[in-house]
Coordinates of N, CA and C and ligand atoms in Angstrom, one line a residue:
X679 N -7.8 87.6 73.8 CA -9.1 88.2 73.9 C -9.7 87.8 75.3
X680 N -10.3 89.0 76.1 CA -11.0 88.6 77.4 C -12.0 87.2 76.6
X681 N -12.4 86.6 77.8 CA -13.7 86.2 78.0 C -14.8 86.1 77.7
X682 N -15.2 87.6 77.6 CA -16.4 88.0 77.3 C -16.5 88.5 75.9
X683 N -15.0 89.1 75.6 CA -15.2 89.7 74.1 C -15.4 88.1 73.4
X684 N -14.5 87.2 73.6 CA -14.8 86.6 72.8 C -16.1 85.5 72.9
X685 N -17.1 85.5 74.2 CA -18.8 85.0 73.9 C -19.0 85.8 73.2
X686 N -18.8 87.3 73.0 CA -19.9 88.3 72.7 C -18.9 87.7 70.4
X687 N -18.1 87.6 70.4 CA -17.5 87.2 69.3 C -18.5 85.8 68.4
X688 N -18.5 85.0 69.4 CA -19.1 83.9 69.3 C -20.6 84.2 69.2
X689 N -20.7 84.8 69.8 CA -22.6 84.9 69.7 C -22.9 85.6 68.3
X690 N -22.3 86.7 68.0 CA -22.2 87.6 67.1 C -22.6 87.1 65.8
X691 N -21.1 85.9 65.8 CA -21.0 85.3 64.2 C -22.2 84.2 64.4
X692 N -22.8 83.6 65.0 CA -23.5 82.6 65.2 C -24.6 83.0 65.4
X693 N -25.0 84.3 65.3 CA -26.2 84.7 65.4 C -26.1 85.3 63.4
X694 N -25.1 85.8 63.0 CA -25.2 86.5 61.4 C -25.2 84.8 60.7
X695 N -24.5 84.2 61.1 CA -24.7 83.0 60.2 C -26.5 82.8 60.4
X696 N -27.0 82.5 61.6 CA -28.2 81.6 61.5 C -29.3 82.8 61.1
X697 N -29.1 84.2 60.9 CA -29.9 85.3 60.5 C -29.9 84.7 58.6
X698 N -28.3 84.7 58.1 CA -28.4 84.3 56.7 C -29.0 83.1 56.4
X699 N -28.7 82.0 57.2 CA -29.0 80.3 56.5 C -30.7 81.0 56.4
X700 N -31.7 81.5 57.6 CA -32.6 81.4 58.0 C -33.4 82.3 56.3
X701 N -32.4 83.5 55.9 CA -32.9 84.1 55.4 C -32.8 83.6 53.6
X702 N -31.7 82.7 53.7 CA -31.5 81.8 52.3 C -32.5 81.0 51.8
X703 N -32.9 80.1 53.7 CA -33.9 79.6 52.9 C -35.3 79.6 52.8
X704 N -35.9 80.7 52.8 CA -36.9 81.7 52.6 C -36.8 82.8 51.2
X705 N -35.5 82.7 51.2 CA -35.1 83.4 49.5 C -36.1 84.7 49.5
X706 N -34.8 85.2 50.7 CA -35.2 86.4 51.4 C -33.7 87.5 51.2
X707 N -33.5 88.6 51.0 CA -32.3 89.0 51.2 C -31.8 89.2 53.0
X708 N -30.8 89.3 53.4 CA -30.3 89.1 54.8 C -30.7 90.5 55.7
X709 N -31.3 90.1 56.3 CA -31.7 91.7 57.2 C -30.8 92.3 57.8
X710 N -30.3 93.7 58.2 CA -29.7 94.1 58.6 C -30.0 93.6 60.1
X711 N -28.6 93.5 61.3 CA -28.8 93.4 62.1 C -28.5 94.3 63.3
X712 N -29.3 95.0 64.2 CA -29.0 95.7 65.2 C -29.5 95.2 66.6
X713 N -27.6 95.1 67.1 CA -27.5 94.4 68.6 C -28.3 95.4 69.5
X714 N -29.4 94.9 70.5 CA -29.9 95.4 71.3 C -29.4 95.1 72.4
X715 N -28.7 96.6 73.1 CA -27.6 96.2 74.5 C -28.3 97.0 75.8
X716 N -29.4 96.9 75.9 CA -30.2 97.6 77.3 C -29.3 96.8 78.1
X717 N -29.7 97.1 79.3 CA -29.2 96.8 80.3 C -27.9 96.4 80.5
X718 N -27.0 96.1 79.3 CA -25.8 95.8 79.4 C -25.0 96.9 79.7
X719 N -23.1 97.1 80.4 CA -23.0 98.0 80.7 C -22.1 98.4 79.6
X720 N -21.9 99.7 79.1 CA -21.2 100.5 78.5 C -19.6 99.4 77.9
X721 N -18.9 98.8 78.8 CA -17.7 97.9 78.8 C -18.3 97.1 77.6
X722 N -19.3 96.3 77.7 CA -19.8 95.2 76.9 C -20.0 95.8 75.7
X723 N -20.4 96.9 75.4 CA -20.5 97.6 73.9 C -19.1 98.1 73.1
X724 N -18.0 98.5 73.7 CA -16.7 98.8 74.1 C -16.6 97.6 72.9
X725 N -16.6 96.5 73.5 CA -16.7 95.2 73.2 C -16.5 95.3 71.7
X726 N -18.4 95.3 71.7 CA -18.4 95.2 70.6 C -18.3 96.0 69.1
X727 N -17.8 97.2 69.6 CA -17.5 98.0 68.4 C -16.1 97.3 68.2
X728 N -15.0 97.3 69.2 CA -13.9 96.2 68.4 C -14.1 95.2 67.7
X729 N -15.7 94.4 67.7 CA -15.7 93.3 66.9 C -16.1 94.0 66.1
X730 N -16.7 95.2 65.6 CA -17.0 95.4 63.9 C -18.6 95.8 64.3
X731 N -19.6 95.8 65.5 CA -20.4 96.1 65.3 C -20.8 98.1 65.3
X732 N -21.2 98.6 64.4 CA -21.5 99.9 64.0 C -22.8 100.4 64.9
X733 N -24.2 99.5 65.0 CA -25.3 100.0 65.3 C -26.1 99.3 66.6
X734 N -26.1 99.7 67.8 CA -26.6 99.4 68.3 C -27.8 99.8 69.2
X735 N -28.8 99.1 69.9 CA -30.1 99.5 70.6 C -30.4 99.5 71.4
X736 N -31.2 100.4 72.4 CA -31.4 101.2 73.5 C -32.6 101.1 73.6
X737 N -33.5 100.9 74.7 CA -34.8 101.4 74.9 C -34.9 102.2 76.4
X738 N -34.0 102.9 77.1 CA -34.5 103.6 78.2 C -33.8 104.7 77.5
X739 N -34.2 105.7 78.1 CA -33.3 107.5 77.1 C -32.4 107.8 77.8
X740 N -32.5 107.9 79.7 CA -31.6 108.0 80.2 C -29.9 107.0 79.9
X741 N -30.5 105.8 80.0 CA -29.2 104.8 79.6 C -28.5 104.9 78.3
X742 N -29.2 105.2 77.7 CA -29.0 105.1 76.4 C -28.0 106.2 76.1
X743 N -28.3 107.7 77.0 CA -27.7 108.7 76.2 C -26.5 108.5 77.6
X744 N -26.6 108.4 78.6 CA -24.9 108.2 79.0 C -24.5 107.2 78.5
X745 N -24.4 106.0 77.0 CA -23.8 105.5 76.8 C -23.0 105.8 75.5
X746 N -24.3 106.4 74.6 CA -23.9 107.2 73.7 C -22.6 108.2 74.0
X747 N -23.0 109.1 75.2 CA -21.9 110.0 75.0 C -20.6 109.1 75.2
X748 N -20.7 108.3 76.1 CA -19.5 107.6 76.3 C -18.4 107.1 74.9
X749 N -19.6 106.6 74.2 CA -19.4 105.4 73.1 C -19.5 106.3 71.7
X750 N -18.8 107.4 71.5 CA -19.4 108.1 69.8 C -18.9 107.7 68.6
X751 N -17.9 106.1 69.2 CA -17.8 105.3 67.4 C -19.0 104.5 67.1
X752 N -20.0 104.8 67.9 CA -21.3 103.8 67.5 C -22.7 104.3 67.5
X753 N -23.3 103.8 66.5 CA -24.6 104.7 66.5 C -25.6 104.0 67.5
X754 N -26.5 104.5 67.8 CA -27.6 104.2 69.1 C -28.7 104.5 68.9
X755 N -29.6 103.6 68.5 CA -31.0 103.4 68.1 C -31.9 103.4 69.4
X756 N -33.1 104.8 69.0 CA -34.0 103.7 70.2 C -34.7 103.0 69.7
X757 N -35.3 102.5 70.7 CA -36.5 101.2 70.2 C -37.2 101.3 71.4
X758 N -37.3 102.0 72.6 CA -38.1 102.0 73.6 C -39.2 102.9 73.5
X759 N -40.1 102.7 74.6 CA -41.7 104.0 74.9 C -40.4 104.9 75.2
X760 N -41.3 106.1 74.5 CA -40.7 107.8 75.0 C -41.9 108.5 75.1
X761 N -41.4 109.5 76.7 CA -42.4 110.3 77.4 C -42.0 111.4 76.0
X762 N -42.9 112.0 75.7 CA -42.8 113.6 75.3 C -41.9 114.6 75.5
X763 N -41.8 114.7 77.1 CA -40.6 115.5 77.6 C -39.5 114.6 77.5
X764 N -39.1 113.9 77.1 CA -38.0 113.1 76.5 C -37.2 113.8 75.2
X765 N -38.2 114.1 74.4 CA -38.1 114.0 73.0 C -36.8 114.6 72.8
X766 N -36.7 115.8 73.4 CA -35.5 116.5 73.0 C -34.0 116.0 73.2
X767 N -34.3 115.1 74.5 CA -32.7 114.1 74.1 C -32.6 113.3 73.2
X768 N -33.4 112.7 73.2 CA -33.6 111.4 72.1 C -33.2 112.0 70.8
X769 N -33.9 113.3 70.8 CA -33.5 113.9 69.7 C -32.0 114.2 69.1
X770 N -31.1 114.4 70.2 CA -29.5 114.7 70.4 C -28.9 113.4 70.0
X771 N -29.2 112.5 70.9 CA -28.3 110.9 70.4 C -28.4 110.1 69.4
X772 N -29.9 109.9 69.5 CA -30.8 108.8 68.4 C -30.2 108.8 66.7
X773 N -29.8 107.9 66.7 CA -29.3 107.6 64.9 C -30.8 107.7 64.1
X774 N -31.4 106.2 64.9 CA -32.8 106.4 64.2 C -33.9 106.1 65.7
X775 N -34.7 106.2 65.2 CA -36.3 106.0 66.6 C -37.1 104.9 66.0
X776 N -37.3 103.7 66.8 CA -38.7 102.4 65.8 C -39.3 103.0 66.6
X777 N -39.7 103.6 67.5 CA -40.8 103.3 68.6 C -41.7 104.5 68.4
X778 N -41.8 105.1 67.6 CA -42.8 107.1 67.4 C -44.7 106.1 67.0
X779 N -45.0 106.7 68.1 CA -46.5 105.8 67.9 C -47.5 106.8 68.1
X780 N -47.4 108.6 67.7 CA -48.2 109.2 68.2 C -47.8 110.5 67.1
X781 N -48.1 111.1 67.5 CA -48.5 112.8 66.4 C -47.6 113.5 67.4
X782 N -48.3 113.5 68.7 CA -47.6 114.2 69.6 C -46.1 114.1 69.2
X783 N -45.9 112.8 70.1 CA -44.2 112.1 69.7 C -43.6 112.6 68.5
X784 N -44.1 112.3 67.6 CA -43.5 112.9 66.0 C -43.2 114.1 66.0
X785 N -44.2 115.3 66.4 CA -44.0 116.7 66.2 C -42.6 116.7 67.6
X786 N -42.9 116.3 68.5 CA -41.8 116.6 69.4 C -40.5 116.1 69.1
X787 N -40.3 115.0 68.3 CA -39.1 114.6 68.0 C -38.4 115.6 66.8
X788 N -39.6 116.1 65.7 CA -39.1 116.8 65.1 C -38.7 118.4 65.6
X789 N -39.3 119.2 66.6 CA -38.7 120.4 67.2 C -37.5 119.9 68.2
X790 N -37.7 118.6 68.5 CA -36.1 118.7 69.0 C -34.4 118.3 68.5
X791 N -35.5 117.9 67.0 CA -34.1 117.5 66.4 C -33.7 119.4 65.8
X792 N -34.6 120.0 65.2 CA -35.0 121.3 64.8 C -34.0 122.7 65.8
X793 N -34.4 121.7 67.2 CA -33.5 122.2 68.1 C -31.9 121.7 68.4
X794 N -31.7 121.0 68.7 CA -30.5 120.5 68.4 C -29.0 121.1 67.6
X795 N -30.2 120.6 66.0 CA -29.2 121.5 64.6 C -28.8 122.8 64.7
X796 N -30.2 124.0 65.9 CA -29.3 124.9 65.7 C -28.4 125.7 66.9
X797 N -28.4 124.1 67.6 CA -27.1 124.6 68.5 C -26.1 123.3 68.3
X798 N -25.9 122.8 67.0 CA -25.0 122.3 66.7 C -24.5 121.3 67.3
X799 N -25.8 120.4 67.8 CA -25.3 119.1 68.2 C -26.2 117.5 67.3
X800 N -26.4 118.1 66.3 CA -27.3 117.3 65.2 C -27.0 118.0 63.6
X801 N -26.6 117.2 62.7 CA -26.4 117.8 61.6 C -28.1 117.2 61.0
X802 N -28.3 115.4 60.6 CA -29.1 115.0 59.8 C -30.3 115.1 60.5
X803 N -31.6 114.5 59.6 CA -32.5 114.7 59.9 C -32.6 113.4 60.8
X804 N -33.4 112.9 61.3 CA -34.3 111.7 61.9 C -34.8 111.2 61.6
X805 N -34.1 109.4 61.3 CA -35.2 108.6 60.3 C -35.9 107.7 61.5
X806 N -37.4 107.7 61.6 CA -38.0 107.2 62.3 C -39.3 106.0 62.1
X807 N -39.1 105.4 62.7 CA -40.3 104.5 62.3 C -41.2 104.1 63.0
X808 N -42.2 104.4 62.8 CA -43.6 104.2 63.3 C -44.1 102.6 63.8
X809 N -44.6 102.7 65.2 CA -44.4 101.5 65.6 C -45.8 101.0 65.8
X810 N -46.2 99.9 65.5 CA -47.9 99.6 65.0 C -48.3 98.8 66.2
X811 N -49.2 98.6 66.8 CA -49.7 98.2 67.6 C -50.8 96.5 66.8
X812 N -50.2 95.3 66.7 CA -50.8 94.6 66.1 C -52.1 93.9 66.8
X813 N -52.2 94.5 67.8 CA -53.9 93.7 68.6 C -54.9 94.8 68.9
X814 N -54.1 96.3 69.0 CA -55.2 97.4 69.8 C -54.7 97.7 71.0
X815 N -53.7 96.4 71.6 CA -53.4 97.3 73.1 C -52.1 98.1 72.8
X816 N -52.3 99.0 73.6 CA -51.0 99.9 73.1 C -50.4 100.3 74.8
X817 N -50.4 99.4 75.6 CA -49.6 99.3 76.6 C -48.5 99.6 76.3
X818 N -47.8 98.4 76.0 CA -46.3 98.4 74.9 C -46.1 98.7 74.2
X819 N -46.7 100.3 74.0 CA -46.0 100.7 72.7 C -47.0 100.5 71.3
X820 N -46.9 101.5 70.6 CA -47.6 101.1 69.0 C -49.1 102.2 68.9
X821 N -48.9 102.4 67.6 CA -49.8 103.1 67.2 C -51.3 102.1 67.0
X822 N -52.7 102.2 67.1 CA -53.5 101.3 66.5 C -53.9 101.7 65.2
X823 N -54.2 100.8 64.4 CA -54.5 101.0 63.2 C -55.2 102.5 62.1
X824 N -56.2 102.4 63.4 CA -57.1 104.0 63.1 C -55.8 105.1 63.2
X825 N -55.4 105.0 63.9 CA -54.6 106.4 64.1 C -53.5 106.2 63.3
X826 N -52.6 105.7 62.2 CA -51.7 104.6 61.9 C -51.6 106.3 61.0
X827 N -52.6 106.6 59.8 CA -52.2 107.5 58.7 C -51.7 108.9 59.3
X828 N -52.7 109.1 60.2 CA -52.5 110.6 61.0 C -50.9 110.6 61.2
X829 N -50.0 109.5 61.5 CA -49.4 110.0 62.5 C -48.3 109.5 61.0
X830 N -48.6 109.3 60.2 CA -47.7 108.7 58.6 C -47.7 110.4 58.4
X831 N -49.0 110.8 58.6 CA -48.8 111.9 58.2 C -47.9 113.9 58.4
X832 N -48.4 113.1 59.6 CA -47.4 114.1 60.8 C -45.5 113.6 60.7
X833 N -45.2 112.3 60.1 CA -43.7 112.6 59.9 C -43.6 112.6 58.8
X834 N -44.4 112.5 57.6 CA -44.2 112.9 56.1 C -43.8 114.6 56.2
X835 N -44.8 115.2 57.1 CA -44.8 116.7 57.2 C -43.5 117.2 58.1
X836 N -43.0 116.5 58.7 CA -42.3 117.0 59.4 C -41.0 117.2 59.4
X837 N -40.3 118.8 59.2 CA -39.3 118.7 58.4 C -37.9 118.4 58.7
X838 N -38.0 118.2 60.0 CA -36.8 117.2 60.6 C -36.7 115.7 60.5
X839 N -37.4 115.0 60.5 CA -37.7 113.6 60.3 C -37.9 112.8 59.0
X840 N -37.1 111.4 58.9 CA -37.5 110.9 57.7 C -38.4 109.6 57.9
X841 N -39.7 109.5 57.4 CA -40.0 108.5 57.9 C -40.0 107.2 56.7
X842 N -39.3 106.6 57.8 CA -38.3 105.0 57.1 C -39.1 104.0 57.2
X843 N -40.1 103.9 57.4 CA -40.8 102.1 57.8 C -41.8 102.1 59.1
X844 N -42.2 101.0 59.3 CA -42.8 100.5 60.2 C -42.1 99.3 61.1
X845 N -42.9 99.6 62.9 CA -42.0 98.2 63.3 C -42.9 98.1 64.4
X846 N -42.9 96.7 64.7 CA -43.8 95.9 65.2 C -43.2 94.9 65.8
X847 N -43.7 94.5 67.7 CA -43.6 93.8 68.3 C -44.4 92.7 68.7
X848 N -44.5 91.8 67.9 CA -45.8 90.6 68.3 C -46.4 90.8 69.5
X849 N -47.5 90.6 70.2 CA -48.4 90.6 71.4 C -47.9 88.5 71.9
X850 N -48.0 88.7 73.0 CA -47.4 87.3 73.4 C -48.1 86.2 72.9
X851 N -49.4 86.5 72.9 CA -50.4 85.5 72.6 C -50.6 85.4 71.4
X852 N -49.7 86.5 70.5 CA -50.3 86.4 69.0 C -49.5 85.4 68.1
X853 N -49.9 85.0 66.7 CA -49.5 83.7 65.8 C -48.1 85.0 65.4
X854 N -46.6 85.2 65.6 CA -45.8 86.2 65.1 C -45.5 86.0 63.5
X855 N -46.0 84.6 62.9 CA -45.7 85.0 61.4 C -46.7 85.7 60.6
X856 N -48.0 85.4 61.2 CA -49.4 86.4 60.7 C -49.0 87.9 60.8
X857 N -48.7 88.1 62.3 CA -48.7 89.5 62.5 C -47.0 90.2 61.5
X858 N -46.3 89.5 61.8 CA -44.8 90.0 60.6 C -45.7 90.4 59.2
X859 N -46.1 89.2 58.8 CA -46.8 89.1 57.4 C -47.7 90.4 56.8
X860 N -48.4 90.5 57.6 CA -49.3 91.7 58.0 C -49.0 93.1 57.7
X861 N -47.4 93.2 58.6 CA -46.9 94.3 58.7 C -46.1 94.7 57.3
X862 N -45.4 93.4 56.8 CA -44.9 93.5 55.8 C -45.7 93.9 54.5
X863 N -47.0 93.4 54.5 CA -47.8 93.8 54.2 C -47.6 95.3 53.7
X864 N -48.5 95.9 54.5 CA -48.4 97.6 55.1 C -47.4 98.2 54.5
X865 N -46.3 97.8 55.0 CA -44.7 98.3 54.4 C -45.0 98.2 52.7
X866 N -45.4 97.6 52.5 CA -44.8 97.7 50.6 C -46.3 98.4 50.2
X867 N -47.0 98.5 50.7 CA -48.4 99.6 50.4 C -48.0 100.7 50.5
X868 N -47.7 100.9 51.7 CA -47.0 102.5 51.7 C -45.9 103.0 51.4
X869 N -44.9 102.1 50.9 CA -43.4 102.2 50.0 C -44.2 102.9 48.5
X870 N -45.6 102.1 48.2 CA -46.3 102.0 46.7 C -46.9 103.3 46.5
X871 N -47.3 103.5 47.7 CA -48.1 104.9 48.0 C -47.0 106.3 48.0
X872 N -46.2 105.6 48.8 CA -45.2 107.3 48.9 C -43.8 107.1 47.8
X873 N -43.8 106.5 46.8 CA -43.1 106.5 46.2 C -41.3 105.8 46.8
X874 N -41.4 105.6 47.7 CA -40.0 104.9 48.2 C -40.2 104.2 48.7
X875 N -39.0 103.0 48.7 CA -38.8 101.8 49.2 C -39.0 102.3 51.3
X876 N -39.4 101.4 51.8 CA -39.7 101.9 53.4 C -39.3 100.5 53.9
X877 N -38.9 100.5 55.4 CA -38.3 98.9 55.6 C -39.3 98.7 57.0
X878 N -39.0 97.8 57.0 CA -39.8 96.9 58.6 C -38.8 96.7 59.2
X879 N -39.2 97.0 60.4 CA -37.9 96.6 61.6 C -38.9 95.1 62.3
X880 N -38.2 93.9 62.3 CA -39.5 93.5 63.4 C -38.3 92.3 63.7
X881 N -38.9 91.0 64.5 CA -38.0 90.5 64.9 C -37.1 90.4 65.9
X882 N -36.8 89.7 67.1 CA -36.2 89.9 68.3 C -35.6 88.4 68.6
X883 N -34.7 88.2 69.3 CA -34.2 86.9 69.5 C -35.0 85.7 69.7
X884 N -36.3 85.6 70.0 CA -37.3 84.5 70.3 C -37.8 84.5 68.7
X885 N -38.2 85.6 68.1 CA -39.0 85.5 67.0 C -38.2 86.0 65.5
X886 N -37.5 86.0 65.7 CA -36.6 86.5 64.5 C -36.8 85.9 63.4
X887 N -36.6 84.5 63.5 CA -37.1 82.9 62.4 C -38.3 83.9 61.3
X888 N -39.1 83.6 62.0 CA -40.8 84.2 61.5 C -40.6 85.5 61.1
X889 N -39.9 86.7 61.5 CA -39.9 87.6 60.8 C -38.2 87.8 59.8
X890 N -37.7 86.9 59.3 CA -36.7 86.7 58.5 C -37.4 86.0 57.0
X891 N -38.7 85.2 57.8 CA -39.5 85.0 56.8 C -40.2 85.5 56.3
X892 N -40.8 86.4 57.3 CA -41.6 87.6 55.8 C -40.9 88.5 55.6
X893 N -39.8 88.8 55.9 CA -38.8 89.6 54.6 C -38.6 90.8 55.6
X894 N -38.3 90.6 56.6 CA -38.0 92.2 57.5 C -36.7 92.6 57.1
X895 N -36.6 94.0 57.2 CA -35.0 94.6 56.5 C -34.4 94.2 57.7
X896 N -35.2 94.8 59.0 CA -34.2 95.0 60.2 C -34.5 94.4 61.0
X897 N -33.4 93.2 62.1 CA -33.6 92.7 62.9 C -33.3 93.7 64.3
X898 N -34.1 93.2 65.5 CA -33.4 93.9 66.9 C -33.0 92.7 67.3
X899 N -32.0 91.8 67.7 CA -31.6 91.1 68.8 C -30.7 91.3 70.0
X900 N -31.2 91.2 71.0 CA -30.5 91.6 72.4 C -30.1 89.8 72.6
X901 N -30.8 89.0 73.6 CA -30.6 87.8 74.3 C -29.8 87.3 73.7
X902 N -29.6 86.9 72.5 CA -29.1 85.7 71.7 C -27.5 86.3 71.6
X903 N -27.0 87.6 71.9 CA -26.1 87.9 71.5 C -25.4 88.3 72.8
X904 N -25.9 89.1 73.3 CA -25.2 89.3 74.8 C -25.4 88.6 76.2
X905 N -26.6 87.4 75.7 CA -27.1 87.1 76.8 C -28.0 87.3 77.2
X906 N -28.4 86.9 78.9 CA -29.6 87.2 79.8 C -29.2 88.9 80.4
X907 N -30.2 89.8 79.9 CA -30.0 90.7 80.7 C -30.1 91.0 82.7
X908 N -29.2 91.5 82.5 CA -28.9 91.8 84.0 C -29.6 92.3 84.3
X909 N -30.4 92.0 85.9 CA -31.6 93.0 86.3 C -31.4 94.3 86.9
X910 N -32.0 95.0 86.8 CA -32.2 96.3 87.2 C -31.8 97.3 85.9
Ligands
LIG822 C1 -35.4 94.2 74.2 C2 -36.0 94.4 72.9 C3 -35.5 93.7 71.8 C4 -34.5 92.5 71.9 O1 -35.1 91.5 72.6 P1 -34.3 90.1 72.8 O2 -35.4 89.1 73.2 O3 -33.3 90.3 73.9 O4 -33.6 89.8 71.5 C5 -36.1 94.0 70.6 N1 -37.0 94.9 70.4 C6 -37.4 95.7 71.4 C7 -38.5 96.7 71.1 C8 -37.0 95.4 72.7 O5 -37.4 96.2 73.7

């Protein structure tokens, strides 16, 4: 085994063990985990589909989709901001979307999955999850609260998209087990309300602990698994 497969081997299993102990002892079920490989190059994912990993995450669209094409034994999640005139690629590659924080965004992802299907480069629909904004600023991404139903409502309606959950990136200065807590919250209100179980994506290599504790389905970790991302 190169080198590298085998850190990226090593990080892998040492990151799924400390996701389960963390989530045992919280008497929590084990969250799914999806490796976040931005900036890493195409070779390093290579990687990791030989070790057994199936799902992994993207936040720029450009990168993402020349890695996708490259890489089609593995699915490619975004989790990044998307411009609008985006929507229609994201729409092509994307397994699933955390990051839809708008009405706009929603209706566009759904005419371009709409589009896609009927030139036969998309069979399923789009399960997408609405990404919350837990202070008001929505710099980074996230719906604020007020606008939160409108846009529940725009991918309930919309007949390309499934909407799967909510997902949430703590603000630096915020307490991340309140705001997890919160979110998880939300999630089983509106699992109660729309009749289906809906999941939380939250959690990232620094904060994962805290959101393993309030019971998130899905983790994102990038750092802890592949490293310090490479700049540029
Ligand atoms: C980069 C990123 C992650 C992973 O962050 P790490 O600190 O590298 O684990 C998770 N979620 C989102 C939205 C990201 O942009």
């Amino acid at each position: 085994m190169s080198n590298r497969k085998q850190e990226l081997a090593d990080n892998l299993a040492a990151t799924k063990e400390h996701i389960s102990a963390i989530a045992a002892e919280h008497d929590r079920p084990s969250p799914q985990l999806l490796v976040v490989t931005k900036f890493h190059p195409a070779e390093d994912i290579a990687l990791l589909a030989e070790l057994g990993v199936e799902d992994v995450a993207e936040n720029r669209e450009q990168e993402a989709r020349a890695k996708a094409q490259k890489l089609d034994q593995l699915r490619f999640h975004m989790i990044g901001q998307i411009q609008t005139k985006k929507a229609n690629h994201v729409a092509r590659w994307a397994a699933s979307v955390h990051s839809v924080d708008s009405v706009k965004l929603a209706n566009a992802l759904d005419r371009g999955v709409s589009l896609a299907k009927e030139r036969g480069q998309r069979e399923s629909n789009l399960p997408i999850f609405i990404q919350v904004s837990a202070d008001g600023d929505t710099s980074r991404g996230g719906a604020v609260r007020e606008e939160l139903d409108e846009v529940i409502e725009a991918a309930e309606a919309a007949e390309h998209l499934e909407f799967a959950g909510l997902m949430v990136v703590p603000p630096l200065d915020a307490d991340a087990q309140e705001v997890f807590s919160t979110v998880r919250a939300d999630v089983d209100r509106l699992s109660e309300r729309l009749g289906r179980q809906l999941k939380l994506s939250a959690g990232m290599s620094a904060d994962m602990d805290a959101a393993i504790a309030a019971g998130t389905d899905i983790v994102r970790v990038g750092t802890s698994i592949m490293g310090k991302r490479p700049v540029g």
